[in-house]
Amino acid sequence: MPLQRKRLQALTAHRQRKPIPGENDRIPRFEAEGIPLTATLQPMDGHADRQVYGEQVSRMKRLITTEGAFLEQGMGICTGGDGCQYRIVQPVYHWQGHTVALLEQLD
């Protein structure tokens, strides 16, 4: 089943930069240049999601795209504006016809 066009939005994926020794490595840093993509962001509010991720599920989204072969764990996802709002927190699933990534909201 194809993704619904009305749910698609323009996003940008940014590769994670290597941490600088001596700096706080808990704050993710991303490259300035990003890769544009079109995807849908879906809330993770199902019963199974809550069982697996607990309370953390409220900070998570599921990204689904048909053009995400370049996506990888650790990348930042920007929905617009300054800085990345999400980070890919698990290995990306590449299926025939689409790609799925689990995102965690950044503070």
N, CA, C and O atoms as a MOPAC input file, in Angstrom:
PM7 MOZYME 1SCF
protein

 N      0.85100 1    -1.17000 1     0.00000 1
 C      0.00000 1     0.00000 1     0.00000 1
 C      0.90000 1     1.23800 1     0.00000 1
 O      1.76900 1     1.35100 1     0.86500 1
 N      0.72400 1     2.15800 1    -0.93000 1
 C      1.55800 1     3.35400 1    -0.98600 1
 C      1.22600 1     4.31700 1     0.15600 1
 O      0.13400 1     4.29300 1     0.72300 1
 N      2.20300 1     5.15900 1     0.46900 1
 C      1.98400 1     6.17300 1     1.50300 1
 C      1.01800 1     7.22900 1     0.97800 1
 O      1.05900 1     7.58300 1    -0.20000 1
 N      0.15800 1     7.72800 1     1.84500 1
 C     -0.80000 1     8.75200 1     1.44700 1
 C     -0.07600 1    10.08400 1     1.26100 1
 O      0.64600 1    10.53500 1     2.14900 1
 N     -0.27200 1    10.70000 1     0.11900 1
 C      0.40600 1    11.96500 1    -0.19400 1
 C      0.08800 1    13.06000 1     0.82500 1
 O      0.95000 1    13.87900 1     1.14200 1
 N     -1.13200 1    13.07900 1     1.33500 1
 C     -1.50800 1    14.15000 1     2.26400 1
 C     -0.77600 1    14.03800 1     3.60000 1
 O     -0.70700 1    15.01900 1     4.34000 1
 N     -0.22400 1    12.85800 1     3.92700 1
 C      0.50900 1    12.67700 1     5.18200 1
 C      2.01200 1    12.88700 1     5.02500 1
 O      2.73600 1    12.93700 1     6.01900 1
 N      2.49000 1    13.01100 1     3.77700 1
 C      3.91200 1    13.19000 1     3.53100 1
 C      4.34400 1    14.61400 1     3.85300 1
 O      3.58700 1    15.56500 1     3.66100 1
 N      5.56300 1    14.74500 1     4.34100 1
 C      6.12100 1    16.05600 1     4.61900 1
 C      7.59200 1    16.08500 1     4.24900 1
 O      8.25700 1    15.04900 1     4.22300 1
 N      8.09200 1    17.26900 1     3.96500 1
 C      9.49900 1    17.44200 1     3.61300 1
 C     10.33600 1    17.43900 1     4.89100 1
 O     10.07300 1    18.21000 1     5.81400 1
 N     11.33300 1    16.57500 1     4.93700 1
 C     12.24300 1    16.45700 1     6.07600 1
 C     13.67800 1    16.53900 1     5.57200 1
 O     13.92900 1    16.46600 1     4.36900 1
 N     14.60900 1    16.69100 1     6.49600 1
 C     16.03000 1    16.66800 1     6.16200 1
 C     16.73400 1    15.75600 1     7.14200 1
 O     16.53200 1    15.85700 1     8.35200 1
 N     17.56700 1    14.86100 1     6.61700 1
 C     18.34600 1    13.94700 1     7.45200 1
 C     19.78700 1    14.43700 1     7.49700 1
 O     20.38900 1    14.71500 1     6.46000 1
 N     20.33800 1    14.54200 1     8.70900 1
 C     21.70700 1    15.02100 1     8.90400 1
 C     22.54000 1    13.92100 1     9.55800 1
 O     22.12000 1    13.30800 1    10.54000 1
 N     23.71400 1    13.68300 1     9.00700 1
 C     24.61400 1    12.69200 1     9.60300 1
 C     25.15100 1    13.22000 1    10.91900 1
 O     25.36000 1    14.42100 1    11.09100 1
 N     25.37200 1    12.29100 1    11.84900 1
 C     25.89600 1    12.65900 1    13.16700 1
 C     27.38900 1    12.93700 1    13.04900 1
 O     28.11900 1    12.19200 1    12.39400 1
 N     27.83900 1    14.01900 1    13.69100 1
 C     29.26500 1    14.33900 1    13.71500 1
 C     29.94400 1    13.57700 1    14.83400 1
 O     29.32100 1    13.25100 1    15.84400 1
 N     31.20500 1    13.30000 1    14.65300 1
 C     31.96900 1    12.60400 1    15.68700 1
 C     32.11900 1    13.52100 1    16.88600 1
 O     32.28900 1    14.72900 1    16.72200 1
 N     32.05700 1    12.95600 1    18.11100 1
 C     32.20500 1    13.80200 1    19.30000 1
 C     33.61800 1    14.38100 1    19.39400 1
 O     34.59000 1    13.75600 1    18.97100 1
 N     33.70700 1    15.56000 1    19.94600 1
 C     34.98300 1    16.22300 1    20.16800 1
 C     35.46100 1    15.83800 1    21.56400 1
 O     34.71500 1    15.99900 1    22.53000 1
 N     36.69300 1    15.33000 1    21.69200 1
 C     37.19700 1    14.94600 1    23.02300 1
 C     37.11600 1    16.12100 1    24.00300 1
 O     37.49800 1    17.24800 1    23.68800 1
 N     36.61700 1    15.82600 1    25.17200 1
 C     36.49300 1    16.84900 1    26.21400 1
 C     35.15900 1    17.56100 1    26.23700 1
 O     34.86100 1    18.26600 1    27.20100 1
 N     34.35100 1    17.40400 1    25.21300 1
 C     33.03300 1    18.03400 1    25.18300 1
 C     31.97700 1    17.03800 1    25.63900 1
 O     32.22000 1    15.83100 1    25.65800 1
 N     30.82800 1    17.53300 1    26.00000 1
 C     29.71100 1    16.68800 1    26.43300 1
 C     29.23600 1    15.85200 1    25.25900 1
 O     28.63700 1    16.37900 1    24.32200 1
 N     29.50200 1    14.53400 1    25.30100 1
 C     29.10800 1    13.67900 1    24.18000 1
 C     27.67000 1    13.19100 1    24.28300 1
 O     27.21800 1    12.43400 1    23.42500 1
 N     26.94600 1    13.60600 1    25.30900 1
 C     25.53700 1    13.23400 1    25.42900 1
 C     24.63900 1    14.13100 1    24.58800 1
 O     23.48300 1    13.79700 1    24.32700 1
 N     25.17600 1    15.26700 1    24.16700 1
 C     24.41900 1    16.17500 1    23.31300 1
 C     24.78100 1    15.84900 1    21.86900 1
 O     25.91700 1    16.07900 1    21.45600 1
 N     23.83700 1    15.31700 1    21.09300 1
 C     24.15800 1    14.94600 1    19.71400 1
 C     24.44300 1    16.17400 1    18.85900 1
 O     23.77800 1    17.20300 1    18.98300 1
 N     25.43800 1    16.05000 1    17.99400 1
 C     25.80600 1    17.11700 1    17.06400 1
 C     25.71100 1    16.54900 1    15.65300 1
 O     26.12400 1    15.41800 1    15.39800 1
 N     25.16500 1    17.34300 1    14.74600 1
 C     24.91400 1    16.86600 1    13.39300 1
 C     25.58500 1    17.78800 1    12.39100 1
 O     25.81200 1    18.96700 1    12.66300 1
 N     25.90000 1    17.22800 1    11.22000 1
 C     26.49000 1    18.01300 1    10.14400 1
 C     25.50700 1    19.08100 1     9.68300 1
 O     24.29200 1    18.90200 1     9.76400 1
 N     26.04900 1    20.19200 1     9.19900 1
 C     25.19900 1    21.29600 1     8.75100 1
 C     24.43800 1    20.94000 1     7.48300 1
 O     23.26300 1    21.27800 1     7.34600 1
 N     25.10100 1    20.26000 1     6.55700 1
 C     24.44900 1    19.86900 1     5.30700 1
 C     23.62100 1    18.61200 1     5.52900 1
 O     24.07600 1    17.65500 1     6.15400 1
 N     22.41400 1    18.62800 1     5.01300 1
 C     21.52500 1    17.48300 1     5.17300 1
 C     21.05700 1    16.93500 1     3.83800 1
 O     21.29600 1    17.51600 1     2.77900 1
 N     20.38800 1    15.80600 1     3.92100 1
 C     19.85100 1    15.13400 1     2.73300 1
 C     18.32300 1    15.25900 1     2.79100 1
 O     17.70200 1    14.75400 1     3.72600 1
 N     17.71600 1    15.92000 1     1.81300 1
 C     16.25000 1    16.06100 1     1.83700 1
 C     15.55400 1    14.74400 1     1.52000 1
 O     16.04800 1    13.93200 1     0.73700 1
 N     14.40900 1    14.55200 1     2.14000 1
 C     13.57400 1    13.39700 1     1.84300 1
 C     12.12400 1    13.73200 1     2.13400 1
 O     11.82900 1    14.70600 1     2.82600 1
 N     11.23100 1    12.93100 1     1.61000 1
 C      9.80700 1    13.07200 1     1.86300 1
 C      9.37000 1    11.83600 1     2.63000 1
 O      9.63200 1    10.70800 1     2.21100 1
 N      8.70100 1    12.05700 1     3.75800 1
 C      8.32200 1    10.93200 1     4.61900 1
 C      7.09600 1    11.30800 1     5.43500 1
 O      6.63700 1    12.45000 1     5.42200 1
 N      6.58800 1    10.32700 1     6.13500 1
 C      5.51500 1    10.55200 1     7.08900 1
 C      6.04700 1    10.23100 1     8.48200 1
 O      6.80600 1     9.27800 1     8.65900 1
 N      5.65000 1    11.02200 1     9.46000 1
 C      5.99300 1    10.77800 1    10.86300 1
 C      4.72300 1    10.34800 1    11.57500 1
 O      3.73300 1    11.07900 1    11.59900 1
 N      4.76000 1     9.16400 1    12.15200 1
 C      3.57900 1     8.62700 1    12.82200 1
 C      3.84600 1     8.47100 1    14.31300 1
 O      4.92600 1     8.03300 1    14.70800 1
 N      2.87200 1     8.82400 1    15.14100 1
 C      3.04800 1     8.62000 1    16.58800 1
 C      3.10900 1     7.13600 1    16.90900 1
 O      2.51100 1     6.31200 1    16.21700 1
 N      3.82100 1     6.81500 1    17.94100 1
 C      3.91400 1     5.41600 1    18.39400 1
 C      3.02400 1     5.30000 1    19.62300 1
 O      3.48700 1     5.41700 1    20.75800 1
 N      1.76200 1     5.07100 1    19.38100 1
 C      0.80600 1     5.05200 1    20.48400 1
 C      0.04400 1     3.74200 1    20.59300 1
 O     -0.96500 1     3.66200 1    21.29500 1
 N      0.51900 1     2.72300 1    19.90400 1
 C     -0.15200 1     1.43300 1    19.97000 1
 C      0.17400 1     0.69100 1    21.26000 1
 O      1.14700 1     1.01000 1    21.94300 1
 N     -0.64100 1    -0.29200 1    21.58100 1
 C     -0.45100 1    -1.08600 1    22.80100 1
 C      0.91200 1    -1.77900 1    22.80500 1
 O      1.60400 1    -1.78800 1    23.82300 1
 N      1.29200 1    -2.35400 1    21.67800 1
 C      2.58500 1    -3.04700 1    21.59200 1
 C      3.74500 1    -2.07000 1    21.76500 1
 O      4.74600 1    -2.40600 1    22.39800 1
 N      3.61600 1    -0.85200 1    21.20200 1
 C      4.66400 1     0.16300 1    21.36700 1
 C      4.85000 1     0.52100 1    22.83400 1
 O      5.97900 1     0.64700 1    23.30900 1
 N      3.74400 1     0.68500 1    23.55000 1
 C      3.82800 1     1.02800 1    24.98000 1
 C      4.45100 1    -0.10100 1    25.78500 1
 O      5.18300 1     0.15300 1    26.74200 1
 N      4.17100 1    -1.34100 1    25.41200 1
 C      4.75900 1    -2.47400 1    26.12700 1
 C      6.26100 1    -2.53000 1    25.91800 1
 O      7.00300 1    -2.83500 1    26.85200 1
 N      6.72000 1    -2.24200 1    24.71200 1
 C      8.14700 1    -2.33200 1    24.40900 1
 C      8.92300 1    -1.13700 1    24.95300 1
 O      9.99200 1    -1.31700 1    25.53700 1
 N      8.40900 1     0.07800 1    24.77200 1
 C      9.16500 1     1.29200 1    25.09600 1
 C      8.72300 1     1.99400 1    26.36700 1
 O      9.36700 1     2.95800 1    26.78200 1
 N      7.65600 1     1.54900 1    26.99300 1
 C      7.20100 1     2.14300 1    28.24700 1
 C      6.83900 1     3.60500 1    28.09500 1
 O      6.26000 1     4.01000 1    27.08700 1
 N      7.18300 1     4.39800 1    29.10300 1
 C      6.85100 1     5.82200 1    29.09100 1
 C      7.62400 1     6.58600 1    28.02600 1
 O      7.19800 1     7.66200 1    27.60400 1
 N      8.74000 1     6.04900 1    27.59300 1
 C      9.56100 1     6.68800 1    26.56600 1
 C      8.81100 1     6.82500 1    25.24500 1
 O      9.16900 1     7.66400 1    24.41800 1
 N      7.77600 1     6.01200 1    25.03400 1
 C      7.04000 1     6.01400 1    23.77300 1
 C      6.43100 1     7.38400 1    23.45600 1
 O      6.21700 1     7.69500 1    22.28400 1
 N      6.15300 1     8.19600 1    24.45000 1
 C      5.57600 1     9.52000 1    24.20200 1
 C      6.57200 1    10.45400 1    23.51200 1
 O      6.16500 1    11.47000 1    22.94800 1
 N      7.86400 1    10.13100 1    23.54500 1
 C      8.90700 1    10.94200 1    22.91400 1
 C      9.34900 1    10.36200 1    21.56500 1
 O     10.32100 1    10.83300 1    20.97600 1
 N      8.64000 1     9.34600 1    21.08000 1
 C      9.08000 1     8.64200 1    19.88800 1
 C      8.09000 1     8.77700 1    18.73400 1
 O      6.89100 1     8.96900 1    18.94000 1
 N      8.61800 1     8.67200 1    17.51800 1
 C      7.81200 1     8.67800 1    16.29600 1
 C      8.36900 1     7.60400 1    15.36700 1
 O      9.51500 1     7.17400 1    15.50300 1
 N      7.55300 1     7.19100 1    14.44100 1
 C      7.96400 1     6.23000 1    13.41900 1
 C      8.02100 1     6.97800 1    12.08600 1
 O      7.01900 1     7.54600 1    11.65100 1
 N      9.18200 1     6.98000 1    11.44100 1
 C      9.36500 1     7.61000 1    10.14500 1
 C      9.21500 1     6.52900 1     9.07800 1
 O      9.84900 1     5.47700 1     9.16400 1
 N      8.38400 1     6.78600 1     8.08400 1
 C      8.19800 1     5.85500 1     6.97400 1
 C      8.39400 1     6.63200 1     5.67600 1
 O      7.78400 1     7.68100 1     5.47000 1
 N      9.25100 1     6.10600 1     4.80500 1
 C      9.55000 1     6.75800 1     3.53100 1
 C      9.80200 1     5.71300 1     2.45800 1
 O     10.10000 1     4.55600 1     2.75400 1
 N      9.68100 1     6.13500 1     1.21800 1
 C      9.99900 1     5.24300 1     0.10100 1
 C     11.36800 1     5.57000 1    -0.48700 1
 O     11.78900 1     4.93900 1    -1.45600 1
 N     12.06300 1     6.54500 1     0.08400 1
 C     13.33100 1     6.99100 1    -0.49000 1
 C     14.45400 1     7.04600 1     0.53900 1
 O     15.35900 1     7.86700 1     0.39200 1
 N     14.43600 1     6.22500 1     1.55400 1
 C     15.37600 1     6.35900 1     2.65700 1
 C     16.50100 1     5.35600 1     2.71900 1
 O     16.90200 1     4.96000 1     3.81300 1
 N     17.03200 1     4.92500 1     1.57300 1
 C     18.10800 1     3.92800 1     1.58700 1
 C     19.35700 1     4.44800 1     2.28900 1
 O     20.17500 1     3.64700 1     2.74100 1
 N     19.52600 1     5.75100 1     2.39200 1
 C     20.71000 1     6.35300 1     3.00200 1
 C     20.57000 1     6.55200 1     4.51500 1
 O     21.55100 1     6.90300 1     5.17100 1
 N     19.40100 1     6.34100 1     5.07500 1
 C     19.18200 1     6.56600 1     6.50200 1
 C     19.94600 1     5.53200 1     7.33100 1
 O     20.06500 1     4.37100 1     6.94000 1
 N     20.46600 1     5.97900 1     8.49200 1
 C     21.17500 1     5.07400 1     9.38900 1
 C     21.01600 1     5.54400 1    10.83100 1
 O     20.70600 1     6.70700 1    11.09000 1
 N     21.22900 1     4.63500 1    11.74500 1
 C     21.10200 1     4.93800 1    13.17100 1
 C     22.04500 1     6.07800 1    13.53600 1
 O     23.19000 1     6.11900 1    13.08700 1
 N     21.55000 1     7.00500 1    14.35900 1
 C     22.33900 1     8.14100 1    14.81500 1
 C     22.09400 1     9.42000 1    14.05100 1
 O     22.46200 1    10.49500 1    14.52500 1
 N     21.48300 1     9.33800 1    12.87600 1
 C     21.22200 1    10.54000 1    12.08100 1
 C     20.17200 1    11.41000 1    12.76800 1
 O     19.30800 1    10.91300 1    13.49000 1
 N     20.26400 1    12.70700 1    12.53100 1
 C     19.27500 1    13.65000 1    13.02000 1
 C     18.24400 1    13.92700 1    11.94000 1
 O     18.57100 1    13.95800 1    10.75400 1
 N     17.00700 1    14.12600 1    12.34800 1
 C     15.91300 1    14.41800 1    11.41500 1
 C     15.34500 1    15.78700 1    11.76100 1
 O     14.94100 1    16.03900 1    12.89600 1
 N     15.32200 1    16.66600 1    10.76500 1
 C     14.79700 1    18.02300 1    10.94000 1
 C     13.46100 1    18.14500 1    10.20900 1
 O     13.32700 1    17.73700 1     9.05500 1
 N     12.49800 1    18.70300 1    10.89000 1
 C     11.18500 1    18.92300 1    10.28700 1
 C     11.04000 1    20.35100 1     9.78900 1
 O      9.99700 1    20.70400 1     9.23900 1
 N     12.03200 1    21.15700 1     9.96500 1
 C     12.01500 1    22.55800 1     9.56900 1
 C     12.53500 1    23.39600 1    10.71900 1
 O     12.62100 1    22.92100 1    11.85200 1
 N     12.88100 1    24.63200 1    10.43400 1
 C     13.41100 1    25.48700 1    11.49100 1
 C     14.86200 1    25.15600 1    11.79200 1
 O     15.55000 1    24.53300 1    10.98400 1
 N     15.31900 1    25.57800 1    12.96300 1
 C     16.71200 1    25.38600 1    13.34900 1
 C     16.91300 1    24.09400 1    14.10800 1
 O     16.13300 1    23.76700 1    15.00300 1
 N     17.93100 1    23.37400 1    13.76600 1
 C     18.30700 1    22.17500 1    14.49800 1
 C     17.40500 1    20.98500 1    14.23100 1
 O     16.28600 1    21.11200 1    13.73300 1
 N     17.93400 1    19.83400 1    14.57900 1
 C     17.19200 1    18.58300 1    14.40800 1
 C     16.29000 1    18.35300 1    15.61700 1
 O     16.71700 1    18.53300 1    16.75700 1
 N     15.07100 1    17.96600 1    15.37400 1
 C     14.11300 1    17.70400 1    16.44000 1
 C     14.12400 1    16.24100 1    16.87600 1
 O     13.68700 1    15.92200 1    17.98200 1
 N     14.62200 1    15.34500 1    16.00900 1
 C     14.60800 1    13.91300 1    16.29400 1
 C     15.94500 1    13.28300 1    15.93800 1
 O     16.72800 1    13.83800 1    15.16700 1
 N     16.18800 1    12.11600 1    16.51300 1
 C     17.36200 1    11.32100 1    16.18000 1
 C     16.91800 1     9.87800 1    15.95900 1
 O     16.06000 1     9.37200 1    16.68200 1
 N     17.50300 1     9.21600 1    14.95900 1
 C     17.20500 1     7.80200 1    14.70100 1
 C     17.90600 1     6.98800 1    15.78200 1
 O     19.12900 1     7.04800 1    15.91500 1
 N     17.12500 1     6.21900 1    16.55900 1
 C     17.68400 1     5.55700 1    17.74400 1
 C     17.90700 1     4.06100 1    17.60000 1
 O     18.49500 1     3.44200 1    18.48600 1
 N     17.45600 1     3.47200 1    16.51500 1
 C     17.65000 1     2.03800 1    16.31000 1
 C     18.07400 1     1.81000 1    14.87000 1
 O     17.90900 1     2.69100 1    14.02600 1
 N     18.62500 1     0.62300 1    14.58000 1
 C     18.94200 1     0.33600 1    13.17200 1
 C     17.70100 1     0.52400 1    12.28900 1
 O     16.58100 1     0.19600 1    12.68000 1
 N     17.93200 1     1.05100 1    11.11300 1
 C     16.85800 1     1.35200 1    10.16600 1
 C     16.44800 1     0.07300 1     9.44500 1
 O     17.29400 1    -0.73000 1     9.05100 1
 N     15.14800 1    -0.10500 1     9.27900 1
 C     14.60800 1    -1.27600 1     8.59200 1
 C     14.34000 1    -0.92500 1     7.13500 1
 O     13.55800 1    -0.02000 1     6.84300 1
 N     14.98600 1    -1.63600 1     6.22800 1
 C     14.77900 1    -1.43100 1     4.79400 1
 C     13.96100 1    -2.59400 1     4.26600 1
 O     14.41700 1    -3.73700 1     4.25800 1
 N     12.74700 1    -2.28900 1     3.82300 1
 C     11.85400 1    -3.28000 1     3.26300 1
 C     11.74400 1    -3.03500 1     1.77000 1
 O     12.16700 1    -1.99000 1     1.27500 1
 N     11.18400 1    -3.98500 1     1.05900 1
 C     10.96600 1    -3.78300 1    -0.36500 1
 C      9.89500 1    -2.70800 1    -0.53700 1
 O      8.73000 1    -2.93100 1    -0.20700 1
 N     10.28000 1    -1.57000 1    -1.04100 1
 C      9.32300 1    -0.50500 1    -1.29300 1
 C      9.29100 1     0.60200 1    -0.25200 1
 O      8.79500 1     1.68900 1    -0.54900 1
 N      9.79900 1     0.37400 1     0.95600 1
 C      9.80100 1     1.45300 1     1.94300 1
 C     10.86300 1     1.21900 1     3.01400 1
 O     11.40600 1     0.12300 1     3.15200 1
 N     11.13800 1     2.27300 1     3.76100 1
 C     12.11800 1     2.26400 1     4.84400 1
 C     11.44200 1     2.77400 1     6.10000 1
 O     10.65100 1     3.71600 1     6.04500 1
 N     11.75100 1     2.15000 1     7.24600 1
 C     11.16200 1     2.54900 1     8.52300 1
 C     12.28900 1     2.83000 1     9.51600 1
 O     13.22300 1     2.04100 1     9.65500 1
 N     12.18100 1     3.97000 1    10.20300 1
 C     13.15300 1     4.33500 1    11.23500 1
 C     12.40100 1     4.76900 1    12.48400 1
 O     11.35900 1     5.42000 1    12.39600 1
 N     12.93000 1     4.40800 1    13.64400 1
 C     12.34800 1     4.84300 1    14.91900 1
 C     13.10200 1     6.06100 1    15.40800 1
 O     14.32800 1     6.04700 1    15.52000 1
 N     12.35300 1     7.12300 1    15.69800 1
 C     12.93500 1     8.39800 1    16.11300 1
 C     12.63600 1     8.69700 1    17.55900 1
 O     11.58000 1     8.33600 1    18.07800 1
 N     13.57900 1     9.36400 1    18.21000 1
 C     13.36300 1     9.86200 1    19.56800 1
 C     13.49100 1    11.37700 1    19.52300 1
 O     14.40000 1    11.91800 1    18.89300 1
 N     12.57500 1    12.05000 1    20.19400 1
 C     12.58200 1    13.50800 1    20.22500 1
 C     13.79000 1    13.98000 1    21.04100 1
 O     14.09200 1    13.42700 1    22.09900 1
 N     14.47600 1    15.01000 1    20.53200 1
 C     15.61700 1    15.59500 1    21.22900 1
 C     15.12900 1    16.71700 1    22.12900 1
 O     14.16000 1    17.40100 1    21.80200 1
 N     15.78200 1    16.90400 1    23.23500 1
 C     15.40700 1    17.99300 1    24.15300 1
 C     15.95100 1    19.32200 1    23.71500 1
 O     15.72400 1    20.33300 1    24.38100 1

